[in-house]
């Protein structure tokens, strides 16, 4: 196992909306459950409530609006410039609803995580809760993964399962999945900050072992 770091890992968190995952990460850092410091929160939407959460926690809150840029590449360049000002050791996508260019993703390879509300590799993309219901699944859930150019396709770090109950609709299911998001995302970030989690080639490695060969489903 790698030696755990003493100085807190600098994080930049990207959001687009409510920022409840951001809040879970802020709380986990404050409680000392993650040895990290959020240096900035950046949103592509000025009205994202997560910006208010950041300000309340005394964290610089920035907006880089995608609508102000002529194309994806120009937006990603502007975003990367903002992020890199803070020299993060890890970039955390927390409900950041933009497709990123390969160039951007490769720039942060091995140091960018995302949370996706499905049991990956099932249901990459949007409307995951409804799609799980429509497919007649008995289980659904959430995954944390390293970000690679394939949308929601990077190596999985950990997952949490949510049982689908009779009478569930997309909203009730989303609510229970979100509770699990708030639990597993800080945990995964904590592993990374402690030097326990790395991306090596195409594999997520935790405590020296490929995650793909373990069942990193957190119960
Ligand atoms: C979460 O369900 C996340 O998995 C998804 O967008 C939602 C963001 O929620 N990609 P919040 O902004 O963290 O409250």
XYZ file of N, CA and C and ligand atoms in Angstrom:
671
model
N 0.848 -1.201 0.000
C 0.000 0.000 0.000
C 0.884 1.252 0.000
N 0.484 2.272 -0.753
C 1.296 3.487 -0.763
C 1.169 4.193 0.584
N 2.213 4.948 0.878
C 2.177 5.709 2.126
C 1.094 6.780 2.049
N 0.377 6.986 3.107
C -0.667 8.010 3.029
C -0.028 9.399 3.102
N -0.643 10.361 2.366
C -0.057 11.687 2.291
C -0.437 12.486 3.523
N 0.434 13.438 3.866
C 0.159 14.245 5.052
C -0.576 15.514 4.680
N -0.107 16.189 3.582
C -0.793 17.420 3.196
C -2.096 17.066 2.480
N -3.168 17.823 2.762
C -4.443 17.498 2.121
C -4.336 17.585 0.595
N -4.989 16.669 -0.086
C -4.987 16.648 -1.550
C -5.838 17.813 -2.069
N -5.292 18.642 -2.961
C -6.123 19.727 -3.524
C -7.148 19.183 -4.525
N -8.406 19.554 -4.327
C -9.487 19.106 -5.211
C -10.104 20.297 -5.923
N -10.554 20.070 -7.148
C -11.484 20.999 -7.805
C -12.727 20.181 -8.135
N -13.899 20.705 -7.756
C -15.158 19.986 -7.979
C -15.953 20.721 -9.058
N -16.407 19.966 -10.057
C -17.220 20.538 -11.140
C -18.677 20.125 -10.952
N -19.573 21.095 -11.056
C -21.001 20.831 -10.837
C -21.829 21.510 -11.935
N -23.113 21.114 -12.000
C -24.056 21.814 -12.879
C -25.350 22.151 -12.159
N -25.556 21.573 -10.968
C -26.884 21.713 -10.374
C -26.882 21.838 -8.874
N -27.734 21.041 -8.246
C -27.996 21.154 -6.808
C -26.749 21.020 -5.935
N -25.854 20.139 -6.328
C -24.605 20.020 -5.571
C -24.744 19.242 -4.273
N -25.698 18.310 -4.216
C -25.807 17.528 -2.977
C -24.600 16.603 -2.809
N -24.052 16.107 -3.908
C -22.808 15.323 -3.794
C -21.658 16.212 -3.339
N -21.601 17.421 -3.890
C -20.593 18.386 -3.431
C -20.704 18.563 -1.918
N -21.941 18.711 -1.422
C -22.138 18.917 0.014
C -21.593 17.734 0.817
N -21.846 16.536 0.323
C -21.339 15.335 1.020
C -19.810 15.361 1.071
N -19.190 15.858 0.006
C -17.718 15.907 -0.045
C -17.201 17.019 0.885
N -17.882 18.165 0.855
C -17.505 19.266 1.772
C -17.566 18.751 3.215
N -18.656 18.077 3.553
C -18.842 17.598 4.931
C -17.778 16.564 5.304
N -17.460 15.683 4.356
C -16.469 14.630 4.647
C -15.070 15.230 4.839
N -14.757 16.282 4.068
C -13.456 16.962 4.251
C -13.430 17.641 5.621
N -14.533 18.318 5.953
C -14.596 19.055 7.222
C -14.493 18.105 8.414
N -15.056 16.914 8.257
C -15.049 15.941 9.361
C -13.743 15.146 9.411
N -12.842 15.408 8.458
C -11.564 14.692 8.445
C -11.673 13.281 7.893
N -12.815 12.975 7.239
C -12.956 11.641 6.643
C -12.242 11.543 5.304
N -11.972 12.698 4.695
C -11.171 12.749 3.470
C -10.022 13.706 3.750
N -8.793 13.269 3.461
C -7.644 14.156 3.652
C -7.456 14.989 2.386
N -8.373 15.950 2.197
C -8.359 16.762 0.979
C -8.925 18.136 1.287
N -8.622 19.079 0.394
C -9.147 20.432 0.538
C -9.733 20.854 -0.805
N -10.988 21.270 -0.792
C -11.608 21.724 -2.039
C -11.115 23.148 -2.301
N -10.340 23.305 -3.377
C -9.744 24.612 -3.692
C -10.711 25.491 -4.457
N -11.608 24.872 -5.219
C -12.590 25.641 -5.989
C -13.717 24.725 -6.435
N -14.888 25.346 -6.602
C -16.035 24.676 -7.217
C -16.344 25.458 -8.481
N -16.470 24.756 -9.594
C -16.730 25.431 -10.874
C -18.005 24.843 -11.470
N -18.898 25.730 -11.898
C -20.152 25.305 -12.511
C -20.237 25.842 -13.935
N -20.880 25.075 -14.806
C -21.141 25.580 -16.168
C -22.483 26.301 -16.219
N -23.173 26.366 -15.070
C -24.450 27.089 -15.001
C -24.409 28.060 -13.833
N -24.702 29.335 -14.118
C -24.614 30.374 -13.082
C -25.632 30.157 -11.969
N -26.770 29.492 -12.305
C -27.837 29.344 -11.312
C -27.706 28.066 -10.475
N -26.629 27.324 -10.647
C -26.477 26.063 -9.903
C -26.444 26.333 -8.400
N -27.306 25.640 -7.666
C -27.377 25.865 -6.218
C -26.082 25.439 -5.513
N -25.372 24.526 -6.102
C -24.109 24.082 -5.514
C -23.108 25.232 -5.325
N -23.221 26.283 -6.134
C -22.313 27.443 -5.978
C -22.546 28.097 -4.616
N -23.815 28.149 -4.215
C -24.173 28.711 -2.913
C -23.612 27.832 -1.784
N -23.695 26.535 -1.967
C -23.133 25.614 -0.964
C -21.629 25.873 -0.806
N -20.939 26.088 -1.937
C -19.500 26.341 -1.897
C -19.225 27.638 -1.139
N -19.945 28.706 -1.501
C -19.717 30.003 -0.857
C -19.921 29.906 0.642
N -20.975 29.198 1.032
C -21.272 29.046 2.467
C -20.146 28.336 3.201
N -19.445 27.466 2.481
C -18.333 26.727 3.096
C -17.013 27.479 2.947
N -17.069 28.698 2.362
C -15.862 29.506 2.204
C -14.958 29.026 1.076
N -15.549 28.340 0.110
C -14.768 27.796 -1.023
C -14.993 28.695 -2.243
N -13.938 29.087 -2.956
C -14.131 29.894 -4.167
C -15.094 29.212 -5.142
N -16.092 29.955 -5.600
C -17.118 29.416 -6.503
C -17.017 30.156 -7.825
N -16.790 29.431 -8.893
C -16.569 30.050 -10.204
C -17.594 29.525 -11.207
N -17.850 30.361 -12.210
C -18.769 29.956 -13.279
C -18.028 30.042 -14.610
N -18.092 28.981 -15.379
C -17.613 28.999 -16.767
C -18.810 28.514 -17.586
N -19.544 29.461 -18.164
C -20.797 29.099 -18.839
C -20.527 28.563 -20.240
N -21.011 27.354 -20.479
C -20.720 26.740 -21.783
C -21.380 27.519 -22.923
N -22.471 28.220 -22.618
C -23.196 28.946 -23.669
C -22.384 30.126 -24.236
N -21.355 30.527 -23.521
C -20.552 31.667 -23.980
C -19.460 31.267 -24.954
N -19.351 29.973 -25.226
C -18.254 29.509 -26.089
C -18.816 28.950 -27.387
N -18.050 29.141 -28.451
C -18.543 28.788 -29.776
C -18.634 27.272 -29.968
N -17.760 26.539 -29.324
C -17.825 25.074 -29.475
C -17.282 24.403 -28.219
N -17.414 23.089 -28.235
C -17.025 22.268 -27.090
C -15.550 22.457 -26.734
N -14.735 22.529 -27.799
C -13.292 22.627 -27.557
C -12.925 23.938 -26.857
N -13.544 25.027 -27.300
C -13.255 26.342 -26.696
C -13.702 26.357 -25.236
N -14.867 25.767 -24.973
C -15.351 25.703 -23.590
C -14.398 24.871 -22.732
N -14.026 23.713 -23.229
C -13.152 22.830 -22.442
C -11.802 23.492 -22.162
N -11.306 24.256 -23.131
C -10.023 24.951 -22.913
C -10.148 25.973 -21.805
N -11.244 26.746 -21.841
C -11.470 27.765 -20.811
C -11.646 27.114 -19.442
N -12.353 26.004 -19.434
C -12.585 25.279 -18.181
C -11.260 24.754 -17.619
N -10.454 24.158 -18.486
C -9.167 23.604 -18.033
C -8.263 24.713 -17.484
N -8.320 25.886 -18.125
C -7.497 27.008 -17.616
C -7.900 27.376 -16.207
N -9.199 27.430 -15.961
C -9.693 27.747 -14.615
C -9.286 26.667 -13.621
N -9.486 25.423 -14.009
C -9.168 24.308 -13.103
C -7.684 24.333 -12.741
N -6.844 24.506 -13.754
C -5.400 24.354 -13.548
C -4.797 25.478 -12.701
N -5.515 26.584 -12.594
C -5.073 27.653 -11.669
C -4.939 27.124 -10.247
N -5.728 26.090 -9.934
C -5.751 25.571 -8.563
C -4.874 24.333 -8.401
N -4.214 23.924 -9.469
C -3.304 22.767 -9.443
C -3.876 21.583 -8.662
N -5.056 21.108 -9.054
C -5.653 20.019 -8.284
C -4.935 18.684 -8.477
N -4.913 17.901 -7.414
C -4.426 16.526 -7.519
C -5.535 15.615 -8.018
N -6.792 16.089 -7.857
C -7.946 15.314 -8.313
C -9.051 16.277 -8.731
N -9.646 15.995 -9.895
C -10.814 16.747 -10.368
C -12.029 15.835 -10.156
N -13.036 16.378 -9.496
C -14.203 15.580 -9.109
C -15.420 16.079 -9.879
N -15.979 15.229 -10.728
C -17.215 15.582 -11.437
C -18.385 15.165 -10.550
N -19.159 16.138 -10.109
C -20.244 15.849 -9.161
C -21.543 16.409 -9.739
N -22.153 15.630 -10.629
C -23.361 16.113 -11.305
C -23.020 17.168 -12.338
N -21.868 17.004 -12.997
C -21.441 17.941 -14.039
C -21.968 17.402 -15.364
N -22.950 18.133 -15.938
C -23.729 17.576 -17.043
C -23.259 18.083 -18.406
N -21.989 17.923 -18.684
C -21.461 18.276 -20.007
C -20.611 17.127 -20.518
N -20.727 16.869 -21.804
C -19.831 15.893 -22.426
C -18.507 16.599 -22.670
N -17.418 15.969 -22.287
C -16.091 16.601 -22.363
C -15.308 16.045 -23.550
N -14.461 16.900 -24.132
C -13.660 16.449 -25.272
C -12.598 15.441 -24.810
N -12.147 14.612 -25.739
C -11.097 13.630 -25.418
C -9.846 14.340 -24.900
N -9.541 15.492 -25.500
C -8.342 16.233 -25.111
C -8.409 16.627 -23.626
N -9.562 17.124 -23.229
C -9.769 17.533 -21.840
C -9.634 16.315 -20.924
N -10.340 15.254 -21.284
C -10.341 14.049 -20.446
C -8.922 13.485 -20.326
N -8.197 13.464 -21.429
C -6.851 12.898 -21.379
C -5.896 13.755 -20.548
N -6.136 15.063 -20.536
C -5.314 15.968 -19.716
C -5.408 15.596 -18.230
N -6.573 15.098 -17.816
C -6.781 14.762 -16.398
C -6.798 13.247 -16.171
N -6.273 12.513 -17.102
C -6.323 11.042 -16.992
C -5.688 10.580 -15.677
N -6.400 9.738 -14.979
C -5.883 9.202 -13.711
C -6.090 10.128 -12.544
N -6.621 11.321 -12.816
C -6.882 12.259 -11.708
C -8.228 12.962 -11.895
N -9.180 12.208 -12.446
C -10.546 12.735 -12.559
C -11.530 11.586 -12.320
N -12.439 11.808 -11.354
C -13.469 10.819 -11.025
C -14.841 11.372 -11.373
N -15.764 10.448 -11.649
C -17.165 10.814 -11.898
C -18.057 9.881 -11.097
N -19.267 10.356 -10.778
C -20.269 9.475 -10.181
C -21.414 9.367 -11.162
N -21.868 8.124 -11.369
C -22.920 7.897 -12.361
C -24.025 7.057 -11.725
N -25.284 7.518 -11.855
C -26.363 6.834 -11.148
C -26.874 5.572 -11.847
N -26.017 4.576 -11.964
C -26.427 3.242 -12.422
C -25.335 2.276 -11.996
N -25.659 0.997 -12.105
C -24.640 -0.026 -11.865
C -23.906 -0.221 -13.184
N -22.839 0.537 -13.369
C -22.075 0.414 -14.620
C -21.511 -0.996 -14.736
N -21.442 -1.565 -15.931
C -21.586 -0.911 -17.245
C -23.037 -0.762 -17.725
N -24.017 -1.068 -16.906
C -25.411 -0.890 -17.338
C -25.779 0.594 -17.376
N -26.581 0.957 -18.331
C -27.215 2.279 -18.397
C -26.233 3.452 -18.344
N -25.301 3.462 -19.273
C -24.489 4.667 -19.455
C -25.414 5.748 -20.019
N -25.076 7.010 -19.827
C -25.901 8.099 -20.380
C -26.983 8.560 -19.414
N -28.064 9.115 -19.979
C -29.074 9.818 -19.172
C -30.275 8.932 -18.807
N -31.145 9.483 -17.960
C -32.426 8.836 -17.579
C -32.233 7.405 -17.100
N -31.234 7.211 -16.270
C -30.857 5.855 -15.865
C -31.933 5.183 -15.011
N -32.624 5.986 -14.149
C -33.588 5.380 -13.226
C -34.784 4.824 -14.014
N -35.288 5.625 -14.938
C -36.421 5.177 -15.744
C -36.025 3.968 -16.602
N -34.821 4.014 -17.127
C -34.388 2.903 -17.985
C -34.249 1.604 -17.181
N -33.783 1.711 -15.938
C -33.672 0.508 -15.097
C -35.065 -0.044 -14.801
N -36.024 0.842 -14.553
C -37.409 0.400 -14.294
C -38.002 -0.239 -15.551
N -37.820 0.424 -16.684
C -38.382 -0.084 -17.943
C -37.803 -1.450 -18.312
N -36.555 -1.664 -17.928
C -35.904 -2.938 -18.273
C -36.309 -4.054 -17.305
N -37.098 -3.701 -16.286
C -37.555 -4.714 -15.330
C -36.464 -5.181 -14.372
N -35.465 -4.341 -14.138
C -34.379 -4.723 -13.219
C -34.924 -4.862 -11.793
N -34.322 -5.736 -11.025
C -34.679 -5.827 -9.604
C -33.684 -5.033 -8.759
N -32.545 -4.723 -9.369
C -31.524 -3.934 -8.665
C -31.054 -2.794 -9.553
N -30.718 -1.691 -8.900
C -30.173 -0.524 -9.596
C -29.084 0.007 -8.660
N -28.555 1.191 -8.927
C -27.547 1.683 -7.999
C -26.705 2.783 -8.583
N -25.473 2.868 -8.122
C -24.598 3.973 -8.463
C -23.161 3.477 -8.531
N -22.380 4.133 -9.393
C -20.978 3.747 -9.579
C -20.087 4.991 -9.562
N -18.916 4.827 -8.978
C -17.860 5.842 -9.107
C -16.833 5.265 -10.069
N -16.379 6.097 -11.023
C -15.402 5.573 -11.993
C -14.393 6.645 -12.379
N -13.231 6.191 -12.809
C -12.261 7.109 -13.418
C -12.828 7.556 -14.757
N -12.545 8.794 -15.128
C -13.074 9.321 -16.385
C -12.079 9.059 -17.510
N -12.598 8.435 -18.562
C -11.835 8.202 -19.793
C -12.696 8.711 -20.945
N -12.157 8.745 -22.169
C -12.955 9.330 -23.252
C -14.306 8.658 -23.484
N -14.473 7.389 -23.160
C -15.787 6.756 -23.367
C -16.766 7.253 -22.304
N -17.871 7.833 -22.725
C -18.827 8.440 -21.790
C -19.326 7.402 -20.773
N -19.119 7.685 -19.492
C -19.526 6.775 -18.402
C -18.921 5.379 -18.581
N -17.776 5.312 -19.262
C -17.212 3.996 -19.583
C -15.861 3.726 -18.944
N -15.367 4.623 -18.111
C -14.036 4.433 -17.516
C -14.064 3.381 -16.416
N -12.869 2.915 -15.993
C -12.788 1.855 -14.995
C -13.534 2.192 -13.695
N -14.362 1.234 -13.280
C -15.184 1.424 -12.080
C -14.317 1.289 -10.830
N -14.569 2.179 -9.873
C -13.838 2.184 -8.602
C -14.666 1.501 -7.516
N -15.951 1.817 -7.454
C -16.839 1.156 -6.502
C -18.282 1.412 -6.904
N -19.174 0.579 -6.357
C -20.587 0.708 -6.690
C -21.405 0.480 -5.417
N -22.647 0.934 -5.416
C -23.566 0.583 -4.327
C -24.877 0.169 -4.970
N -25.464 -0.896 -4.449
C -26.691 -1.459 -5.011
C -27.899 -0.915 -4.265
N -28.947 -0.609 -5.025
C -30.234 -0.209 -4.449
C -31.276 -1.192 -4.992
N -32.000 -1.848 -4.105
C -33.053 -2.788 -4.555
C -34.235 -1.986 -5.087
N -34.779 -2.447 -6.197
C -35.979 -1.798 -6.732
C -37.198 -2.407 -6.031
N -38.036 -1.539 -5.463
C -39.223 -1.985 -4.709
C -40.446 -1.907 -5.615
N -41.443 -2.774 -5.366
C -42.690 -2.646 -6.119
C -43.254 -1.243 -5.889
N -43.722 -0.607 -6.922
C -44.291 0.735 -6.757
C -43.274 1.857 -6.929
N -41.994 1.515 -7.070
C -40.986 2.555 -7.311
C -41.263 3.267 -8.625
N -41.052 4.576 -8.641
C -40.986 5.288 -9.917
C -39.604 5.932 -9.993
N -39.340 6.636 -11.088
C -37.986 7.174 -11.297
C -37.580 8.098 -10.146
N -38.566 8.807 -9.581
C -38.228 9.759 -8.504
C -37.880 9.076 -7.192
N -38.693 8.096 -6.803
C -38.409 7.417 -5.524
C -37.089 6.667 -5.626
N -36.858 6.088 -6.788
C -35.615 5.347 -6.989
C -34.415 6.303 -6.977
N -34.563 7.429 -7.659
C -33.473 8.415 -7.710
C -33.109 8.876 -6.297
N -34.118 9.046 -5.462
C -33.886 9.522 -4.099
C -33.025 8.516 -3.317
N -33.378 7.224 -3.434
C -32.595 6.208 -2.696
C -31.201 6.040 -3.295
N -31.099 6.203 -4.611
C -29.762 6.126 -5.237
C -28.899 7.297 -4.752
N -29.509 8.475 -4.672
C -28.762 9.676 -4.251
C -28.195 9.502 -2.831
N -28.966 8.876 -1.958
C -28.454 8.622 -0.591
C -27.168 7.795 -0.655
N -27.156 6.826 -1.567
C -25.960 5.984 -1.715
C -24.818 6.770 -2.360
N -25.152 7.684 -3.270
C -24.111 8.524 -3.891
C -23.352 9.286 -2.811
N -24.131 9.827 -1.864
C -23.529 10.660 -0.810
C -22.628 9.830 0.109
N -22.854 8.534 0.124
C -22.052 7.641 0.960
C -20.778 7.211 0.219
N -20.943 6.770 -1.048
C -19.769 6.140 -1.684
C -18.812 7.137 -2.338
N -19.314 8.330 -2.725
C -18.382 9.246 -3.411
C -17.303 9.750 -2.444
N -17.695 10.228 -1.251
C -16.641 10.634 -0.311
C -15.689 9.479 0.021
N -16.235 8.284 0.091
C -15.373 7.144 0.418
C -14.308 6.932 -0.672
N -14.741 6.954 -1.932
C -13.805 6.740 -3.041
C -12.774 7.875 -3.116
N -13.232 9.103 -2.906
C -12.302 10.252 -2.939
C -11.295 10.106 -1.796
N -11.781 9.616 -0.657
C -10.896 9.379 0.497
C -9.805 8.368 0.167
N -10.160 7.326 -0.576
C -9.147 6.327 -0.980
C -8.087 6.991 -1.849
N -8.555 7.805 -2.797
C -7.609 8.459 -3.705
C -6.699 9.398 -2.917
N -7.301 10.166 -2.032
C -6.531 11.154 -1.256
C -5.519 10.477 -0.335
N -5.828 9.255 0.067
C -4.917 8.519 0.950
C -3.848 7.764 0.160
N -3.882 7.889 -1.166
C -2.887 7.198 -1.999
C -3.191 5.722 -2.175
N -4.435 5.314 -1.858
C -4.785 3.887 -1.952
C -5.343 3.512 -3.324
N -5.775 4.528 -4.095
C -6.470 4.279 -5.357
C -5.724 4.966 -6.491
N -5.449 4.197 -7.567
C -4.805 4.780 -8.758
C -5.429 4.194 -10.017
N -5.243 4.912 -11.121
C -5.538 4.350 -12.436
C -4.201 3.927 -13.030
N -4.064 2.647 -13.328
C -2.829 2.142 -13.936
C -3.223 1.503 -15.259
N -2.765 2.097 -16.366
C -3.245 1.634 -17.675
C -4.748 1.822 -17.717
N -5.460 0.723 -17.969
C -6.922 0.810 -18.019
C -7.562 0.221 -16.778
N -6.785 0.095 -15.724
C -7.343 -0.554 -14.532
C -7.337 0.371 -13.336
N -8.436 0.335 -12.588
C -8.470 1.010 -11.286
C -7.847 0.049 -10.285
N -6.855 0.554 -9.557
C -6.125 -0.282 -8.592
C -6.398 0.273 -7.192
N -6.891 -0.580 -6.318
C -7.142 -0.172 -4.929
C -6.311 -1.067 -4.011
N -5.527 -0.437 -3.178
C -4.649 -1.187 -2.259
C -3.834 -2.236 -3.009
N -3.367 -1.858 -4.201
C -2.479 -2.737 -4.957
C -3.177 -3.814 -5.773
N -4.509 -3.882 -5.723
C -5.242 -4.932 -6.468
C -6.192 -4.324 -7.480
N -6.305 -4.929 -8.674
C -7.272 -4.408 -9.646
C -8.698 -4.502 -9.107
N -9.414 -3.390 -9.150
C -10.793 -3.375 -8.640
C -11.658 -4.362 -9.420
N -11.371 -4.507 -10.737
C -12.184 -5.393 -11.575
C -12.168 -6.828 -11.055
N -11.128 -7.207 -10.334
C -11.059 -8.582 -9.814
C -11.617 -8.715 -8.403
N -12.065 -7.578 -7.834
C -12.671 -7.641 -6.505
C -14.127 -7.270 -6.707
N -14.950 -7.460 -5.726
C -16.285 -6.888 -5.825
C -16.297 -5.652 -4.939
N -16.060 -4.507 -5.567
C -16.046 -3.290 -4.753
C -17.451 -2.701 -4.684
N -18.414 -3.572 -4.389
C -19.755 -3.079 -4.129
C -19.849 -2.819 -2.639
N -20.094 -1.584 -2.275
C -20.119 -1.220 -0.856
C -21.511 -1.495 -0.303
N -21.566 -2.208 0.813
C -22.895 -2.534 1.370
C -23.145 -1.714 2.618
C -26.535 12.808 -9.305
O -27.550 11.863 -9.388
C -25.375 12.399 -10.153
O -25.106 11.046 -10.081
C -25.904 12.768 -11.490
O -26.460 14.049 -11.296
C -26.949 14.114 -9.973
C -26.324 15.310 -9.317
O -26.867 15.578 -8.081
N -24.942 12.661 -12.536
P -26.223 16.727 -7.167
O -26.035 17.956 -8.032
O -24.937 16.207 -6.607
O -27.265 16.944 -6.107
